Coordinates of C-alpha atoms and ligand atoms in Angstrom, one line a residue:
Chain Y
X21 CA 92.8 91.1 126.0
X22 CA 90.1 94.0 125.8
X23 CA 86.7 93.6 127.2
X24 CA 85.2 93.9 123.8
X25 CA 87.5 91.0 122.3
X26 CA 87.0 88.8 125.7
X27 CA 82.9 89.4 124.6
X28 CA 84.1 88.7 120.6
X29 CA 84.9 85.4 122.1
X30 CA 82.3 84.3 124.2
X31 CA 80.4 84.7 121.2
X32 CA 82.2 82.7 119.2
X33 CA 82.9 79.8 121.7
X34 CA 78.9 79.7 121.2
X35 CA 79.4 79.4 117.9
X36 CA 78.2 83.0 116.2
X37 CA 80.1 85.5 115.2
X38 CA 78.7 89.0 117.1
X39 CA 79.9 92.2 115.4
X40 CA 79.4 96.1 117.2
X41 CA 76.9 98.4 115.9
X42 CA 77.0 102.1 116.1
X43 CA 73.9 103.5 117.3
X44 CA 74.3 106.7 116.4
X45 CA 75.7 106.4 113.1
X46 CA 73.9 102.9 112.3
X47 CA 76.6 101.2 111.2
X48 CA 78.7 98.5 112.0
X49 CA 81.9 98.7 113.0
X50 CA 84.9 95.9 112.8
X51 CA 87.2 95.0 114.8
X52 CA 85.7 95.6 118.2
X53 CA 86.7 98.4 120.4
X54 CA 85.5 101.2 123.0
X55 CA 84.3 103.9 121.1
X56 CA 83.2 104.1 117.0
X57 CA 85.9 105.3 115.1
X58 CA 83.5 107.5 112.6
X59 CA 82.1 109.8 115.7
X60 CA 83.9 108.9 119.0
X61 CA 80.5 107.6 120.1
X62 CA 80.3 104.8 123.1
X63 CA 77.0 103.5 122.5
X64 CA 77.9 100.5 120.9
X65 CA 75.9 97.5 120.1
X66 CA 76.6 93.7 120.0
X67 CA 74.6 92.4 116.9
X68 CA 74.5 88.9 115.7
X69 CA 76.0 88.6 112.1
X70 CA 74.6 86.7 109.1
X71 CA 78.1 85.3 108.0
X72 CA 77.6 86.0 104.7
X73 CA 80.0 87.8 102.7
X74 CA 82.2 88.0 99.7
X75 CA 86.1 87.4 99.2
X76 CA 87.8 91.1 99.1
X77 CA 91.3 89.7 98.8
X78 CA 93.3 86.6 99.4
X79 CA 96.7 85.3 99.5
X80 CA 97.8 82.0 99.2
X81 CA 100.3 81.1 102.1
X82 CA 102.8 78.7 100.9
X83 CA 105.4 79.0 103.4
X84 CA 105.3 79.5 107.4
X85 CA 108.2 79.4 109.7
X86 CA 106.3 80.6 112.2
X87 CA 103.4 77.6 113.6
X88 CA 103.5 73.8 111.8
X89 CA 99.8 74.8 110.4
X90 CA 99.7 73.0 107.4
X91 CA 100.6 74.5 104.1
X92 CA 99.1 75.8 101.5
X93 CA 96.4 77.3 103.2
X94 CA 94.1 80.7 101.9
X95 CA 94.4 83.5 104.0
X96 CA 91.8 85.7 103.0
X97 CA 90.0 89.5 103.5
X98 CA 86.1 88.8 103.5
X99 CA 83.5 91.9 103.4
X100 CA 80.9 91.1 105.6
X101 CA 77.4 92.2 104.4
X102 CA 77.0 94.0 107.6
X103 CA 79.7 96.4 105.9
X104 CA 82.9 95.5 107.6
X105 CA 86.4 93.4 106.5
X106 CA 87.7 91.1 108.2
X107 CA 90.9 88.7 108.5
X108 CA 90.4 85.3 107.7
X109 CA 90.5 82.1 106.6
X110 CA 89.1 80.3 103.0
X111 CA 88.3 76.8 104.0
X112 CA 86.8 73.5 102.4
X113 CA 87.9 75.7 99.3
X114 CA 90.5 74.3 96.1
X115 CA 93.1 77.4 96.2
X116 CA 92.4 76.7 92.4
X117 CA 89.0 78.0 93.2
X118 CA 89.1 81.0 95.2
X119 CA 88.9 84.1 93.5
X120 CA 88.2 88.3 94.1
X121 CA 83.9 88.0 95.1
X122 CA 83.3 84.8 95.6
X123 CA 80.0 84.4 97.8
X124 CA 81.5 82.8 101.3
X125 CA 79.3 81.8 103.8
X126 CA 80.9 81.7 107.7
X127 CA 81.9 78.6 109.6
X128 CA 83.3 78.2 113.0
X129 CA 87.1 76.5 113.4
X130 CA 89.5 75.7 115.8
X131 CA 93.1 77.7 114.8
X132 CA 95.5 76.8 117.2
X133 CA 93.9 77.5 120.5
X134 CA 91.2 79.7 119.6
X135 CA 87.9 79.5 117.7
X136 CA 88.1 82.0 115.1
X137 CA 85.4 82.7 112.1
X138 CA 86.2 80.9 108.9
X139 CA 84.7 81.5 105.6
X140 CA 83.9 78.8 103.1
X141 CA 82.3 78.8 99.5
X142 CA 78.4 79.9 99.9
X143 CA 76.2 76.8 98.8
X144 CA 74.9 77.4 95.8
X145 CA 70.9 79.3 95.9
Chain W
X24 CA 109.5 129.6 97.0
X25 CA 109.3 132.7 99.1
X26 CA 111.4 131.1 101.6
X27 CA 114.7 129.8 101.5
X28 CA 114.2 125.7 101.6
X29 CA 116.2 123.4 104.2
X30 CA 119.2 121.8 102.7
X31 CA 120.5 118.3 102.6
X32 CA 124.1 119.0 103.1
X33 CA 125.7 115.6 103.9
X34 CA 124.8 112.1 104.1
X35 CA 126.5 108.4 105.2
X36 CA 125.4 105.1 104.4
X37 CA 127.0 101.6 105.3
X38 CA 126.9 98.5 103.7
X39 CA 123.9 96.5 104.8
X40 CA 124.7 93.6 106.4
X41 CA 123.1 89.7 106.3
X42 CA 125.0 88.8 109.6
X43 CA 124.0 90.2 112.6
X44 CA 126.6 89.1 115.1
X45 CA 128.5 91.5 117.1
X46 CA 126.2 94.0 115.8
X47 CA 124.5 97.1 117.9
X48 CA 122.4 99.4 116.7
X49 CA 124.4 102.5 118.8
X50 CA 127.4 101.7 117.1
X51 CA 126.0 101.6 113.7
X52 CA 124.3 104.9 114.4
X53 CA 128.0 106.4 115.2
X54 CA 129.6 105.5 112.2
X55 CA 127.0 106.7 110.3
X56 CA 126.7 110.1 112.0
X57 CA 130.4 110.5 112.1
X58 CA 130.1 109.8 108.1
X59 CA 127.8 112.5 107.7
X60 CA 129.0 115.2 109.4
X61 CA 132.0 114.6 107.6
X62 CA 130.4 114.6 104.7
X63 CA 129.1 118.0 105.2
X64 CA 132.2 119.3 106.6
X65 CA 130.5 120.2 110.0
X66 CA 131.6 119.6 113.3
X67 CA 129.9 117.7 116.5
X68 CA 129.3 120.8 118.2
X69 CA 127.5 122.0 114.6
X70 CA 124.5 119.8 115.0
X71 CA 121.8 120.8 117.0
X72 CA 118.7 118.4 116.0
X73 CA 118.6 115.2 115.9
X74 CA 116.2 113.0 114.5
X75 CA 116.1 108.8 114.9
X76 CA 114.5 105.7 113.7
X77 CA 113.1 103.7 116.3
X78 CA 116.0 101.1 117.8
X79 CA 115.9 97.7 117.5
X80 CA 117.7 95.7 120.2
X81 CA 117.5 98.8 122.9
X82 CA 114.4 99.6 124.6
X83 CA 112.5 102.7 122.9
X84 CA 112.1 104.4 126.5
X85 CA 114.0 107.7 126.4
X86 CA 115.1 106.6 122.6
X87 CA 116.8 110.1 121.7
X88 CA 118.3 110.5 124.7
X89 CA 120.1 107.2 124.7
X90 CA 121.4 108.0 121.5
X91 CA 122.3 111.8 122.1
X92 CA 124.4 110.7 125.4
X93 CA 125.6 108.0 123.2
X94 CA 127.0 110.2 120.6
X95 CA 127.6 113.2 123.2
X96 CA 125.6 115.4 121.7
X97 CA 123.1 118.0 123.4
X98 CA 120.8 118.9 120.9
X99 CA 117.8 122.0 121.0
X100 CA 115.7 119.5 119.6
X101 CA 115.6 115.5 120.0
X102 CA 112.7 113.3 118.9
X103 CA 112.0 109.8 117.7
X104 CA 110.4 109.3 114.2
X105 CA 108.2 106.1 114.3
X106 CA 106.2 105.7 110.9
X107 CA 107.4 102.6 109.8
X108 CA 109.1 102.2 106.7
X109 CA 108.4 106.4 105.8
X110 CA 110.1 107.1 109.2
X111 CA 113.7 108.1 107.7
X112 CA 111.3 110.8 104.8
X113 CA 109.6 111.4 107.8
X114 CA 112.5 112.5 109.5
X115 CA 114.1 114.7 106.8
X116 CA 110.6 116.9 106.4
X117 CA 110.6 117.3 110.1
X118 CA 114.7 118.3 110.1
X119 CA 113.5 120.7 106.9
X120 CA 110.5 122.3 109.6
X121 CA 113.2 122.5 112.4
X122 CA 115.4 124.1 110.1
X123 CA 113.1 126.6 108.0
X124 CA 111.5 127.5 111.5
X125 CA 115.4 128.5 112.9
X126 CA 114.6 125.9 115.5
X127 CA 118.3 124.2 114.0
X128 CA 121.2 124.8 112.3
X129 CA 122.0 121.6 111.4
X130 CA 119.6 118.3 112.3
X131 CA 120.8 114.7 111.6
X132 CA 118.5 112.6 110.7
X133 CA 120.1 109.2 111.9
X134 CA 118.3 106.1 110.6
X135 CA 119.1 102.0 111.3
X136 CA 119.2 98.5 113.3
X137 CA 120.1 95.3 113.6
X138 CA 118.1 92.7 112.1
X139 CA 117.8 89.6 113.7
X140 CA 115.9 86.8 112.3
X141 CA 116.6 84.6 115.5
X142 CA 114.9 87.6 117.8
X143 CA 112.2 88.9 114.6
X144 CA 111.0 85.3 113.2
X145 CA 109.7 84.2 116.3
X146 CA 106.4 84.9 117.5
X147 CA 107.3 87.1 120.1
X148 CA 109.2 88.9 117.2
X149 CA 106.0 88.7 115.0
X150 CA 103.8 90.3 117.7
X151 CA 106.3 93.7 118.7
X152 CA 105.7 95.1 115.3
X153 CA 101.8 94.4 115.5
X154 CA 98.9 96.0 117.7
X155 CA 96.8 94.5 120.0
X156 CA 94.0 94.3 116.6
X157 CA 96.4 92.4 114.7
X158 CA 97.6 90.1 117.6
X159 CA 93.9 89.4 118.4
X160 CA 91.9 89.6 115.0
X161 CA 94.9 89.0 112.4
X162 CA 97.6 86.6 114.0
X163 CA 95.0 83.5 114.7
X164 CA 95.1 83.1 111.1
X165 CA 98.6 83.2 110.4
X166 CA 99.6 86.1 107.9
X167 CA 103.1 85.5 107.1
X168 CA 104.0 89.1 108.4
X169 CA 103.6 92.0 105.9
X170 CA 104.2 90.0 103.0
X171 CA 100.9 88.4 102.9
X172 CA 99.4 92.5 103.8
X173 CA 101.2 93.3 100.3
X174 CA 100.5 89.9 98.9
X175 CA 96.7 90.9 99.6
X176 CA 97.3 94.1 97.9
X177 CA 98.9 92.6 94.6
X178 CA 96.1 90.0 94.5
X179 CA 93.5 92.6 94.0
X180 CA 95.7 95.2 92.2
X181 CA 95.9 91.8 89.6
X182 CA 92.2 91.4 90.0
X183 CA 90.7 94.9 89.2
X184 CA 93.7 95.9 86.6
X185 CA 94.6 93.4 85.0
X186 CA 98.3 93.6 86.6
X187 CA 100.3 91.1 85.8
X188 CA 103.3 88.7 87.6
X189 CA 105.8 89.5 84.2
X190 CA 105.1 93.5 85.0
X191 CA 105.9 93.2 88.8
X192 CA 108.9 90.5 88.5
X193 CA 110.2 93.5 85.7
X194 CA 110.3 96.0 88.7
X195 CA 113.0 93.9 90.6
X196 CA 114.8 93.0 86.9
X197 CA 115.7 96.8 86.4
X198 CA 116.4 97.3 90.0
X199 CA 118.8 94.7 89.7
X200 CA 120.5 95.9 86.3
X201 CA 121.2 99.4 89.3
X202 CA 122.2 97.6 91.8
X203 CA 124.9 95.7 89.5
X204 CA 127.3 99.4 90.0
X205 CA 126.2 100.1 93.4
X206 CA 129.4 98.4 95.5
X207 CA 127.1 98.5 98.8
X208 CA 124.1 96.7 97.6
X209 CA 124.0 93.0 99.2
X210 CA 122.8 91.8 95.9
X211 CA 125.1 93.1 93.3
X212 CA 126.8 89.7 91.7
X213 CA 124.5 89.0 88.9
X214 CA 121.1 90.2 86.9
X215 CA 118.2 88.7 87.1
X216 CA 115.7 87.9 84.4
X217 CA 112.0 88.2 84.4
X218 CA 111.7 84.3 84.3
X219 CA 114.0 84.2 87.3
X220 CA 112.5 85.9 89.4
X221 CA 108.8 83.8 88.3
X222 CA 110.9 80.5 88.9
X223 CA 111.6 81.7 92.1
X224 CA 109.5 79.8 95.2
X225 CA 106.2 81.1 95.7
X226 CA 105.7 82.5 99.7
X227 CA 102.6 84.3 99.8
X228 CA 100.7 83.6 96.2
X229 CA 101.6 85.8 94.1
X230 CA 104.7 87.2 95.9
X231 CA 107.7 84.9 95.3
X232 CA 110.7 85.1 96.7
X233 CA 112.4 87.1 94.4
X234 CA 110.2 89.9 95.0
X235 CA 110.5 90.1 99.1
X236 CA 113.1 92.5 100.6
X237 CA 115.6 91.0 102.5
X238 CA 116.1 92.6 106.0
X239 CA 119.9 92.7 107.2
X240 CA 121.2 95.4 109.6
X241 CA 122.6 99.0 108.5
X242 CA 122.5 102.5 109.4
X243 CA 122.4 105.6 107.3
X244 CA 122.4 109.6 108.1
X245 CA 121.1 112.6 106.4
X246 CA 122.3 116.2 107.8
X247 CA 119.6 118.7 107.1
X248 CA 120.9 122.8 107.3
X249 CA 120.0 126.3 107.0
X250 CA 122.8 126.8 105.1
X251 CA 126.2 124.5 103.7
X252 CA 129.3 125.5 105.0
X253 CA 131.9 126.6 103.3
X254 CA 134.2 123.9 103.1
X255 CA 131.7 121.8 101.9
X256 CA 132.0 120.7 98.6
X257 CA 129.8 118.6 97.6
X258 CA 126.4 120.3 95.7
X259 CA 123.5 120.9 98.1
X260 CA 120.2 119.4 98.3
X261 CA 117.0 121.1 98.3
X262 CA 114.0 120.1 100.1
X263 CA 111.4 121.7 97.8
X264 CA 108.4 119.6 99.3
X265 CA 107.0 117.2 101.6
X266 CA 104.0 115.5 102.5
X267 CA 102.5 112.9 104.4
X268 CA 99.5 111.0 105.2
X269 CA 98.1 107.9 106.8
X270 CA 94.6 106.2 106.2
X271 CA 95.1 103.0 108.5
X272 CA 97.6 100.6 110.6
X273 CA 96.5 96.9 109.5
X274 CA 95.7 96.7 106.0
X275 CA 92.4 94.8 106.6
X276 CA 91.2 98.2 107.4
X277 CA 92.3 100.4 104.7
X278 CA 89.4 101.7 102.7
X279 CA 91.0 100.4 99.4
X280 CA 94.1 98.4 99.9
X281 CA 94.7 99.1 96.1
X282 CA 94.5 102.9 96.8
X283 CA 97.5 104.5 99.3
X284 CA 97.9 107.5 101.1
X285 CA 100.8 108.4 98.7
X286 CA 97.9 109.8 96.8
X287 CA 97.7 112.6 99.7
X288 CA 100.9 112.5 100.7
X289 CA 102.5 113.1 97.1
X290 CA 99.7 115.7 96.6
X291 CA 100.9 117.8 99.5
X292 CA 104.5 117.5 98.5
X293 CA 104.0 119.0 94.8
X294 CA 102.0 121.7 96.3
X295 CA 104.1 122.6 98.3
X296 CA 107.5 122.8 95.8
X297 CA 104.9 124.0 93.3
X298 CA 105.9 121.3 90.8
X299 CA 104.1 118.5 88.9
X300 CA 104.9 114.9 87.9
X301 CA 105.7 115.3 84.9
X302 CA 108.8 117.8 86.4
X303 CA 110.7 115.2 88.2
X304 CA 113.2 113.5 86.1
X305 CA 114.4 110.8 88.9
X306 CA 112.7 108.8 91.3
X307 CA 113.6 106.8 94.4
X308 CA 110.2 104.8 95.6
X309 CA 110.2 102.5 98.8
X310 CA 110.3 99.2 97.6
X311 CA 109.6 96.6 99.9
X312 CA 107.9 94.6 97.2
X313 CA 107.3 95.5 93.5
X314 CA 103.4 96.5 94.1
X315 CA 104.4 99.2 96.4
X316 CA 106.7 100.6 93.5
X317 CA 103.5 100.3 90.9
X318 CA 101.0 101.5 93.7
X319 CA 103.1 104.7 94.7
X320 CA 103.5 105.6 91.4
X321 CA 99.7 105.6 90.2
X322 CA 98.9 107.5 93.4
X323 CA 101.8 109.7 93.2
X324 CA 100.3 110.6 89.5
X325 CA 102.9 109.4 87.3
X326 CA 100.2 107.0 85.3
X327 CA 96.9 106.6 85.5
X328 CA 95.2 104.5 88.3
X329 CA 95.5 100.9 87.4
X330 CA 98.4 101.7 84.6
X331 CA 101.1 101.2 86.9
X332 CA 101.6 97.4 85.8
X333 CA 102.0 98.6 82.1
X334 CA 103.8 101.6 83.0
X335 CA 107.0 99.8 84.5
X336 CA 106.7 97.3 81.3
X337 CA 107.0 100.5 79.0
X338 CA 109.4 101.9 80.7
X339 CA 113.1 101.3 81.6
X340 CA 113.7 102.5 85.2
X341 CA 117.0 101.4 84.8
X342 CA 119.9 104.3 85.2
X343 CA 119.9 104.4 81.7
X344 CA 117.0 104.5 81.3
X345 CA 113.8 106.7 80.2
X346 CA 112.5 106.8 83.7
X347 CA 115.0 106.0 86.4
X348 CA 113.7 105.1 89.1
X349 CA 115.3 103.2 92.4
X350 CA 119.0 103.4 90.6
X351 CA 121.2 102.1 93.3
X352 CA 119.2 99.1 93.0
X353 CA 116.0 99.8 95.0
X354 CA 115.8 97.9 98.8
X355 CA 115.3 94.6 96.9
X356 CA 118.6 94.4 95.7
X357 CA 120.3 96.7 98.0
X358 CA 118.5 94.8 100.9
X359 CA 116.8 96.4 104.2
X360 CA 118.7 97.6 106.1
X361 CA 116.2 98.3 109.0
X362 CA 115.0 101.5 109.4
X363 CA 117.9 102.5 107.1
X364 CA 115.9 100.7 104.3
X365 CA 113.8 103.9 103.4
X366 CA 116.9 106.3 104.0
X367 CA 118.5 105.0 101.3
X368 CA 116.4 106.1 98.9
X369 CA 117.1 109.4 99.7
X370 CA 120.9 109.2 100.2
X371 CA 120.9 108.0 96.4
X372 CA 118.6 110.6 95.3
X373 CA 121.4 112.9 96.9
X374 CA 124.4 111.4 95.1
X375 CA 122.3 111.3 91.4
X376 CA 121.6 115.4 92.1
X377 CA 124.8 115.9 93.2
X378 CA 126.5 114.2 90.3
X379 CA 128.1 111.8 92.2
X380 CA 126.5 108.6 91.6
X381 CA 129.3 107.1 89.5
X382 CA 128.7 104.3 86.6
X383 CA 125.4 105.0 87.5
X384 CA 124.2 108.7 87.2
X385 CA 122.0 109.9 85.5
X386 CA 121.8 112.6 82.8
X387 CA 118.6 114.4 83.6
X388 CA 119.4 115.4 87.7
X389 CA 117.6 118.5 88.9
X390 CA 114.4 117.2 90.4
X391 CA 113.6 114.0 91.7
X392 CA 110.8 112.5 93.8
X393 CA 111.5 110.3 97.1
X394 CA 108.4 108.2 99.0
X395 CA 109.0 106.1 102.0
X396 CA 106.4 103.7 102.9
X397 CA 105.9 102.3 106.6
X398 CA 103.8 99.3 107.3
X399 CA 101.2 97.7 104.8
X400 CA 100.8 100.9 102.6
X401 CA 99.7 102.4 105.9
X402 CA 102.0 105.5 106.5
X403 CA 103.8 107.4 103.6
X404 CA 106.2 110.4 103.7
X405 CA 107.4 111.8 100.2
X406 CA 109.4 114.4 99.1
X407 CA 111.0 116.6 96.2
X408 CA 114.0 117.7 96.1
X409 CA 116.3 119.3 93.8
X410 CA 119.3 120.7 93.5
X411 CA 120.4 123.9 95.1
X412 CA 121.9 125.6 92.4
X413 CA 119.4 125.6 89.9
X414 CA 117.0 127.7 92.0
Ligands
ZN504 ZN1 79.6 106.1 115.2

């Protein structure tokens, strides 16, 4: 495991999801790594992420040889509005009810062994 | 063309197969290479390039040199071609560089494996075709493999274009009216129906079952030359173009995962044979699921992007068809046959110009285009070619 996915964790075994920022080209950048994949650049910051974010795509898992996670479940592509996609989850969510833009808000969840950010229908404003 | 363009002069395929016991990846190699050379009526001591698909069961260290001193050969040139599904196009567009540049006489361009699901469905399986990224940020969630990459990719496809299950389920119909005359395809016994392939079990919503390849083990060769020889009869192959491009490993980081790089990739290929869509009568498109076909050819400008879903309904891709496309059945009725999977789109391409594709050629057989496709829409190698005679 890097250094910058061992720090990915720490964050979220306190329960926040922390995403790197590009100081030079003030961005953000996903999934964590050494140096920003725009401009090469090292200086990269550890920013706190609002967990909010909207369904990009998702794909409803039916069938899995691999772990005895329980089926169906919504695997999902969420664009953070920091700018970056992300793998993930669709929880507390109807796969009925998912759909391409739906408003998720974050939530932390155990997945096997690891905490891992989930995403979850964003209560309505 | 100013220059003369590299010739396919002889190709091999075997019959993919579902059981993989007793089966090594160096012996499927052999037979293969020993088909094609025959094919082309060269010798062993003709080639002098060789070009390989990653192995499967063998360690990659020192890859082309375990499979030169396996087949004896000393070549002027060896190298491993690792782009995923596009690595066998890959391959033949390097062989065509080698070749043009009088580097080789003769490259083979020797694709396959052994497919395992005891060894590839376990985890451990799972994570050697994945980065460290996808082990860390993707597996936790359980992606069943690239399915659920192309499954995200036909979900949004649906989403901004209206695509529909009927016009992807279609795509494996007509590849399965081919495959009914091509005697090596692993699923060759019966059609399929539209409403079949629906009825089938859903895996990874909206891919059902009926539109995931199957993987099995196989090998297949191409043998790319400056020139045929003369006791070759068969009708050569130009390579008029190739191209290639890649925009990202893991789909979750694709800019658009409803846009590929086949739109660069096919761009660079046309402008390089100095042709146009609308000149290729026959295509052969990596087909590892039916979006991929639709995708590649909206970005390889045969419709309009987003028109690919109405496209393959209007048209019948079938060999006798208006727009053949994938005629010895595609890789989801011919099945995968490892890295051999994207070879055979170009081995057919090469029987359908060369006349020799049987109950299934085609009438219209001077150009045709070829795309492989390696990962989750990540890598993509395409190519035109034509044949020889007409130039
Ligand atoms: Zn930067």
């Amino acid at each position: 495991m890097s250094d910058q996915t061992r720090k990915y964790h720490q964050y979220l075994n306190q329960g926040e999801l922390w995403l790197q920022y590009c100081l030079n080209c003030k961005k953000y950048i996903f999934y964590p790594r050494s140096h920003c994949p725009v401009c090469w650049q090292s200086e990269l910051e550890w920013r706190k992420s609002q967990g909010k974010g909207r369904v990009y795509s998702y794909s409803i898992i039916y069938a899995q040889s691999m772990t005895d996670h329980e089926v169906p479940y919504i695997y999902s592509l969420v664009t953070l509005e920091e700018g970056v996609r992300l793998a993930t989850h669709i929880v507390e969510c109807d796969p009925k009810e998912v759909y391409v833009d739906m408003p998720v808000e974050m939530a932390i969840r155990k997945i096997g062994e690891q905490l891992m950010p989930v995403f979850k229908p964003a209560a309505p404003v | 063309m100013t220059k003369k363009p590299a010739l396919i002069t002889g190709i091999s395929e075997l019959a993919p197969q579902k059981n993989p016991a007793g089966q090594r990846t160096l012996a499927l190699l052999a037979q293969a290479a020993r088909l094609a050379i025959e094919d082309a009526a060269l010798q062993k001591r003709d080639i002098d390039g060789l070009l390989v698909t990653p192995p499967s069961e063998d360690s990659a260290f020192m890859w082309p040199a375990q499979v030169a001193e396996y087949l004896g050969l000393a070549p002027a040139f060896l190298n491993m071609v690792e782009l995923g599904g596009a690595s066998a196009a890959g391959a033949v567009a390097r062989a065509a560089m080698l070749v043009e540049r009088g580097i080789c006489e003769n490259c083979l361009c020797l694709s396959g494996g052994v497919w395992d699901s005891q060894v590839f469905n376990t985890l451990q399986g799972k994570m050697s075709v994945m980065s460290q990224a996808e082990i860390d940020y993707e597996l936790p969630y359980l992606p069943m493999g690239f399915n659920t990459g192309y499954a995200l990719i036909a979900r949004r496809h649906m989403q901004l274009y209206g695509t529909t299950p009927e016009q992807m389920a279609k795509i494996a119909v007509d590849q399965r009216f081919n495959a009914l005359q091509n005697p090596l395809a692993l699923f060759n016994q019966a059609p399929l129906t539209i409403e079949e392939v629906l009825q089938s079990p859903l895996i990874t919503d909206p891919l059902h079952l009926l539109e995931i390849v199957r993987p099995c083990s196989g090998a297949a060769a191409a043998v790319v030359s400056r020139s045929k020889s003369e006791a070759n009869t068969h009708t050569a192959v130009s390579v008029l173009g190739w191209g290639e491009a890649c925009t990202h490993n893991s789909i979750v980081y694709a800019p658009e995962i409803t846009i590929s790089p086949v739109k660069q990739s096919a761009r660079r290929a046309f402008a390089m044979a100095g042709l146009k869509p609308a000149d290729i009568e026959l295509l052969s498109l990596y087909d590892c699921y039916p979006i991929t076909v639709i995708i590649t050819l909206e970005d390889a400008g045969f419709c309009a992007k987003g028109e690919g879903g109405c496209f393959v309904a209007d048209n019948d891709l079938t060999y006798r068809g208006d727009f053949p496309c994938n005629t010895h059945g595609g890789q989801l009725s011919m099945g995968q046959a490892s890295f051999a999977g994207g070879m055979s789109h170009i081995i057919e391409v090469v029987r359908q110009l060369r006349g020799e594709a049987g109950e299934r050629q085609v009438a219209r057989n001077r150009l045709a285009f070829v795309n492989g496709n390696g990962g989750v829409m990540s890598t993509e190698s395409s190519l035109i070619l034509g044949r020889a005679e007409d130039e």
